[in-house]
Tab-separated table of C-alpha atoms and ligand atoms in Angstrom:
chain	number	residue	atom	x	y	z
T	941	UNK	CA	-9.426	-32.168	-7.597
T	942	UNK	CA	-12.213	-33.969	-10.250
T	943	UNK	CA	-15.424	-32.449	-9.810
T	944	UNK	CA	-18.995	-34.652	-9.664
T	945	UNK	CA	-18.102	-35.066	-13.338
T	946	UNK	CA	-15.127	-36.509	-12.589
T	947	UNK	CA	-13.418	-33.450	-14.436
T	948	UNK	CA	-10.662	-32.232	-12.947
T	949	UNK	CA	-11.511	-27.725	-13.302
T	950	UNK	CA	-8.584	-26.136	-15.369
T	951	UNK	CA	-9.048	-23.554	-11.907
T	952	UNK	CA	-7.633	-26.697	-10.237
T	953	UNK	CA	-5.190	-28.073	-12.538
T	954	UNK	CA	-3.768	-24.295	-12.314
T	955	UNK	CA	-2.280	-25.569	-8.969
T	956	UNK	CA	-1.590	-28.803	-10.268
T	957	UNK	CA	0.741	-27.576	-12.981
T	958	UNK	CA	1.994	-24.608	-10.548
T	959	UNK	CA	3.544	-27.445	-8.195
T	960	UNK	CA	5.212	-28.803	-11.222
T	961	UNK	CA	6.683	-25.619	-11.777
T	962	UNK	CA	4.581	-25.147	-15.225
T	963	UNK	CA	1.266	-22.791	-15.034
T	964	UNK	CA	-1.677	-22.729	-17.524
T	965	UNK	CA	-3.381	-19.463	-17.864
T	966	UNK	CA	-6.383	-17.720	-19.354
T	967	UNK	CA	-5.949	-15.654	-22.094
T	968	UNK	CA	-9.407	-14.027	-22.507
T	969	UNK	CA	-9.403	-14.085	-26.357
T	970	UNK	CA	-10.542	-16.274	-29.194
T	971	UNK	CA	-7.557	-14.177	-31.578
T	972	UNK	CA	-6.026	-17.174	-32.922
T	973	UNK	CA	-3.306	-14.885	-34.346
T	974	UNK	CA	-2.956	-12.625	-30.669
T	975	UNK	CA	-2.934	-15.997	-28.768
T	976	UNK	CA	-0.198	-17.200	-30.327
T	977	UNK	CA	1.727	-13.935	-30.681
T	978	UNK	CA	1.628	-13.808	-27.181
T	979	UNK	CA	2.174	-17.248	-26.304
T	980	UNK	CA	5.360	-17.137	-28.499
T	981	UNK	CA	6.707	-14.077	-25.968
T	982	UNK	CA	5.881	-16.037	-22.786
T	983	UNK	CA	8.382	-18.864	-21.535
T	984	UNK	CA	7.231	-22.378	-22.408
T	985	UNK	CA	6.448	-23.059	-18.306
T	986	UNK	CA	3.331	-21.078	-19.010
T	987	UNK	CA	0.677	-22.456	-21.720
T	988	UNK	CA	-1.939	-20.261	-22.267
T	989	UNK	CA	-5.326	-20.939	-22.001
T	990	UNK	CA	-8.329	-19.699	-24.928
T	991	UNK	CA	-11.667	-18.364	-24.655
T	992	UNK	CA	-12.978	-21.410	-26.579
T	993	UNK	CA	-10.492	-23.875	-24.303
T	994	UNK	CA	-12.826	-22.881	-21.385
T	995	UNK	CA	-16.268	-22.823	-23.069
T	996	UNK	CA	-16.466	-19.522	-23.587
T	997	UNK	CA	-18.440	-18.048	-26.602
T	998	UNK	CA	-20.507	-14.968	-25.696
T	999	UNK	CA	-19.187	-11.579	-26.536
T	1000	UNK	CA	-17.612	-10.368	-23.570
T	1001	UNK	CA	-18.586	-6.610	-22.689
T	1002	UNK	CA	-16.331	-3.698	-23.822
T	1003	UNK	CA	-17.608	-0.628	-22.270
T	1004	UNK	CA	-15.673	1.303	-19.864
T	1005	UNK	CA	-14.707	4.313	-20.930
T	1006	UNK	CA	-10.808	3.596	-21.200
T	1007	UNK	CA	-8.328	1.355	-22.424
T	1008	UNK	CA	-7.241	0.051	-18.998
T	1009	UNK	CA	-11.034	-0.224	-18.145
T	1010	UNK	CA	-11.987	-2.608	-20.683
T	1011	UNK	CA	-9.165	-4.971	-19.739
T	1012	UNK	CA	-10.055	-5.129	-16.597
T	1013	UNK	CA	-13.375	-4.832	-17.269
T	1014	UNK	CA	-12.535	-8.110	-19.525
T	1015	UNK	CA	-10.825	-9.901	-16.989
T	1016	UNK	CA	-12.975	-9.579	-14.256
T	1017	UNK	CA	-15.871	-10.901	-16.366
T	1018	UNK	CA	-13.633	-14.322	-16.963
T	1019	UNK	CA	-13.477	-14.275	-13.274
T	1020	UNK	CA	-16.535	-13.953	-12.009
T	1021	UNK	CA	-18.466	-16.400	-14.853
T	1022	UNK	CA	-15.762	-19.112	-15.382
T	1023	UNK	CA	-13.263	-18.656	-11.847
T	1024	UNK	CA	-10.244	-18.925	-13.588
T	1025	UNK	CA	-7.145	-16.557	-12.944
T	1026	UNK	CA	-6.836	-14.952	-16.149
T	1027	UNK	CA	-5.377	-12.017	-18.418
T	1028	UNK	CA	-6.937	-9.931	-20.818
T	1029	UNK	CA	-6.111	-7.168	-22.881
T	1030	UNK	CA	-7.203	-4.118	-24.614
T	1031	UNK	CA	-5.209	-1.800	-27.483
T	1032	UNK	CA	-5.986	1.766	-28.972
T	1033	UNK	CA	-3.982	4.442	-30.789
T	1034	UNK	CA	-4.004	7.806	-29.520
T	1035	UNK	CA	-2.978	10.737	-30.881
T	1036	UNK	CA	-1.808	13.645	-29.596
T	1037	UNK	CA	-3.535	16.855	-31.773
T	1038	UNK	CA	-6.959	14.647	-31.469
T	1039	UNK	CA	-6.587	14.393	-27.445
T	1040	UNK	CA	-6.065	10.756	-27.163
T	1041	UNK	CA	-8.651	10.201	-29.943
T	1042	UNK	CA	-9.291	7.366	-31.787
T	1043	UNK	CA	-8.385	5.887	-27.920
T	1044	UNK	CA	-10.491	3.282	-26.660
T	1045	UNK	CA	-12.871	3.401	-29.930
T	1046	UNK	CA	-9.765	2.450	-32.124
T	1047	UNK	CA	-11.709	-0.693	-33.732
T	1048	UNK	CA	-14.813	1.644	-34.328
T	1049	UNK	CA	-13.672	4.739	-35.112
T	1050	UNK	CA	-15.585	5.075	-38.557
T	1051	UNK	CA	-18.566	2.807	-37.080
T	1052	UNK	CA	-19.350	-0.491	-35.652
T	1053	UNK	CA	-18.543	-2.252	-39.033
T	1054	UNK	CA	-14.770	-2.000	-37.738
T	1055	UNK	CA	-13.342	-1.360	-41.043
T	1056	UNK	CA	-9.675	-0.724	-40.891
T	1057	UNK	CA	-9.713	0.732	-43.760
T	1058	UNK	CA	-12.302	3.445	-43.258
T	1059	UNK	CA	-11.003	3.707	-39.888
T	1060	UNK	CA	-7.146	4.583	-41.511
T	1061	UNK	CA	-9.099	7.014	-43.959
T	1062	UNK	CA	-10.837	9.097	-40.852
T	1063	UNK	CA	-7.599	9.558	-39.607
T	1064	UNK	CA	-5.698	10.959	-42.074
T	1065	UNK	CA	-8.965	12.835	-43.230
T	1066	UNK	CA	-8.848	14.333	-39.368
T	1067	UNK	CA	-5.065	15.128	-39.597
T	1068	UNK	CA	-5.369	16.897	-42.841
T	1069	UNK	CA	-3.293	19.764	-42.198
T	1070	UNK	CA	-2.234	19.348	-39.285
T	1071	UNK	CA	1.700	19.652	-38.269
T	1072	UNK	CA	2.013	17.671	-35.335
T	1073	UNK	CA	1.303	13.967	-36.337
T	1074	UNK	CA	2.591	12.269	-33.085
T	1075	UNK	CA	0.819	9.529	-31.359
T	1076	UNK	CA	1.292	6.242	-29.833
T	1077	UNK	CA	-0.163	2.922	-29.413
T	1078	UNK	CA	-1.051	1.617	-25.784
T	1079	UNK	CA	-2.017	-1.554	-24.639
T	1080	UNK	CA	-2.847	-2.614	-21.327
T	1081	UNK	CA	-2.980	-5.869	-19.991
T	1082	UNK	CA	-4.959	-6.911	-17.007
T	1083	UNK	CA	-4.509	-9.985	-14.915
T	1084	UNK	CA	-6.223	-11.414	-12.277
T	1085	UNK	CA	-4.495	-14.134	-10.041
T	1086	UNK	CA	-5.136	-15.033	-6.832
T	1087	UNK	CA	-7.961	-12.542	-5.896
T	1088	UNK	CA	-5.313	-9.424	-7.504
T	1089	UNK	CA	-5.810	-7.062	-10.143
T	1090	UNK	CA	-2.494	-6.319	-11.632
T	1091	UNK	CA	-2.023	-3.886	-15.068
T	1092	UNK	CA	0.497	-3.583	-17.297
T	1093	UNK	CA	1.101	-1.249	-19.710
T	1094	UNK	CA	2.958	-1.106	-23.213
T	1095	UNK	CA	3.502	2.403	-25.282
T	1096	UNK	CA	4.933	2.190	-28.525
T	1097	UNK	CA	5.301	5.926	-30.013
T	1098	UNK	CA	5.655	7.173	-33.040
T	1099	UNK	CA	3.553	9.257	-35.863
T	1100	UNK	CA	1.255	8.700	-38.416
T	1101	UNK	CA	1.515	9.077	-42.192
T	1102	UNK	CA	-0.282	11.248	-44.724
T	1103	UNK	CA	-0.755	7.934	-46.345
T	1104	UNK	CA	-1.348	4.080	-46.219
T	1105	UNK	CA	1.771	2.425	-46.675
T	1106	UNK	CA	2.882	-1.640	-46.867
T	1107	UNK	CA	0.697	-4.201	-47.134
T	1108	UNK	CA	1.734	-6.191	-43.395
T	1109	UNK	CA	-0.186	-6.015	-40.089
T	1110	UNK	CA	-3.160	-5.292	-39.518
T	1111	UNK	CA	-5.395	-2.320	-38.411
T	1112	UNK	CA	-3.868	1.073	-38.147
T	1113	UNK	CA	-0.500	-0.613	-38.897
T	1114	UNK	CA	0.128	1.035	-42.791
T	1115	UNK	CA	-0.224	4.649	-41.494
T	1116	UNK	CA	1.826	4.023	-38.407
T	1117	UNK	CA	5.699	4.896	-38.054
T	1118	UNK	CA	7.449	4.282	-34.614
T	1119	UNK	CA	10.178	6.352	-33.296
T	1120	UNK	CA	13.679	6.052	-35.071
T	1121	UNK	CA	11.913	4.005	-38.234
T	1122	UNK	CA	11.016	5.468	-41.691
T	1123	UNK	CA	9.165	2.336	-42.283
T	1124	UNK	CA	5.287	2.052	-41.278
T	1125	UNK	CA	4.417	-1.377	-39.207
T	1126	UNK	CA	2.834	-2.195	-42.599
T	1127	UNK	CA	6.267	-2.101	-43.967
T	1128	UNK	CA	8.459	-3.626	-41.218
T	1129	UNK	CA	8.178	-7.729	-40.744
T	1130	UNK	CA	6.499	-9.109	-37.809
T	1131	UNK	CA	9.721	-9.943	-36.227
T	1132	UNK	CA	10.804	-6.381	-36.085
T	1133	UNK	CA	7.180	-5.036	-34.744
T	1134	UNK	CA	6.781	-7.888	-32.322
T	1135	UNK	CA	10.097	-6.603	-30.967
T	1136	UNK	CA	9.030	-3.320	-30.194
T	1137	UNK	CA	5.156	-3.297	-30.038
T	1138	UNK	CA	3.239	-1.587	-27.356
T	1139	UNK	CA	1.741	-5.422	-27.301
T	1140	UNK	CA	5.126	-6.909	-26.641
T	1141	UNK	CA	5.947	-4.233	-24.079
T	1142	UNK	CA	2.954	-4.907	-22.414
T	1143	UNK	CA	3.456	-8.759	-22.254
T	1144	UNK	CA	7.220	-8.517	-21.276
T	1145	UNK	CA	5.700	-6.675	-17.357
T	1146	UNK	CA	3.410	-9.401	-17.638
T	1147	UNK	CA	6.234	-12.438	-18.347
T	1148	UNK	CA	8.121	-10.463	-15.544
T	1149	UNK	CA	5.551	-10.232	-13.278
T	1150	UNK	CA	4.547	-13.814	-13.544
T	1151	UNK	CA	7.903	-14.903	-13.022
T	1152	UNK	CA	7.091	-14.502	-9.487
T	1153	UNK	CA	4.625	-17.397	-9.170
T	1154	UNK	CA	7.647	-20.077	-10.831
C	1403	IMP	P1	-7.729	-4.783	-29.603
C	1403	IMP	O1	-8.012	-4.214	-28.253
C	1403	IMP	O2	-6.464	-5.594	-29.651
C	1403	IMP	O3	-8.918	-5.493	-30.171
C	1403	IMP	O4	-7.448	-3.538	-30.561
C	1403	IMP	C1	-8.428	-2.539	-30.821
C	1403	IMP	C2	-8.167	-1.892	-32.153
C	1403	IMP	O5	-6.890	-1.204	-32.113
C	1403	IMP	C3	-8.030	-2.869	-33.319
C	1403	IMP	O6	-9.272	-3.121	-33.902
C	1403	IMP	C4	-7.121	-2.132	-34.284
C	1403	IMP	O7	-7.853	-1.206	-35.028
C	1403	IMP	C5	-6.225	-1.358	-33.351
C	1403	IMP	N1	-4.953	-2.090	-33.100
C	1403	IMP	C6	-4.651	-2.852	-32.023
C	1403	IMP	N2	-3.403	-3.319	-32.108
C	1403	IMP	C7	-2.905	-2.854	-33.274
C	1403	IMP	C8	-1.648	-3.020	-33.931
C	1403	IMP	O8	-0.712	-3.690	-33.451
C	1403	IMP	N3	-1.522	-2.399	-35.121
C	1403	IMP	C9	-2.506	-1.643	-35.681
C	1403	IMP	N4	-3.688	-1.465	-35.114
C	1403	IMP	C10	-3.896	-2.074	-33.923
């Protein structure tokens, strides 16, 4: 319905488009790149919706101490400033001989510069040595539609390298081999990692889940 402003609220237009069998959505992220890697996995009856699309420019706060935290943490900030339904999502690497570590602080892990490349070298500098080289990526995505907190969560395991390798991707990707591949994500092409990301994973539950709603 149009507001005082005559606008009609994208909150509002959410029911709209639902009736007409097509749903916008929230994606809390201003990722160019991540919103349409993501958009690409979801069926055309749901458009997703930007930070910028809704006004939305402030740094949204990143502090729980957990992956799964800081989506939700994410999402329910979307919420409760701008009331739309919405998803948001949050990725780290963990590995196993570090106890989960770099985790949650993936993006910092060699300081708040978030240097992927520094953040590659403290890794391999903290697995010098060391036999077991398994880890896994994990991304959890939270949604929050009609007054529900939902997760989902994506694994994609594998190990990491002694060194960088391939020049694709982004972040951790060079020094990252998944299960039953000799290549790192660095190596494979986007096709092939979108197939089997932890991302993807995660956004499959999601596409399931909100198949519900169609
Ligand atoms: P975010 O939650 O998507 O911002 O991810 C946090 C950090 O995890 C990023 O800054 C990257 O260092 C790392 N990361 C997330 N996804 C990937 C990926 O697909 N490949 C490599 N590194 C990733």
């Amino acid at each position: 319905m149009p507001n005082q402003l005559g606008i009609t609220p994208i909150y509002d237009s959410i029911r709209i488009d639902l009736i007409k069998n097509a749903m916008k959505l929230v994606f809390a992220t201003n990722n160019k790149n991540k919103l349409k890697e993501v958009q690409a996995m979801l069926p055309q009856t749901i458009e997703l919706v930007s930070l910028s699309d809704i006004g939305c420019y402030e740094d949204i706060p990143e502090t729980a101490s957990t992956i799964e935290g800081n989506a939700i943490q994410k999402a329910n900030y979307i919420r409760k400033h701008y009331q739309y339904d919405c998803f948001a999502d949050d990725t780290g690497l963990e590995v196993e001989i570090l106890n989960g570590a770099p985790g949650v602080y993936s993006a910092r892990y060699a300081g708040d510069a978030k240097n992927a490349d520094a953040n590659m070298d403290k890794l391999i500098q903290n697995l010098q040595g060391k036999e077991n080289r398994n880890a896994q990526f994990k991304t959890v995505i939270a949604l929050i539609i009609n007054g529900e907190t939902k997760t989902f969560t994506g694994i994609c395991s594998g190990h990491i390298t002694k060194e960088k390798r391939g020049t694709k991707g982004f972040g951790y990707d060079p020094i990252f081999v998944p299960n039953t591949y000799t290549q790192t994500f660095a190596e494979i092409s986007l096709e092939t990692k979108n197939k089997i990301s932890h991302r993807s994973r995660a956004v499959q539950k999601l596409k399931a889940y909100l198949s519900n709603f169609s």
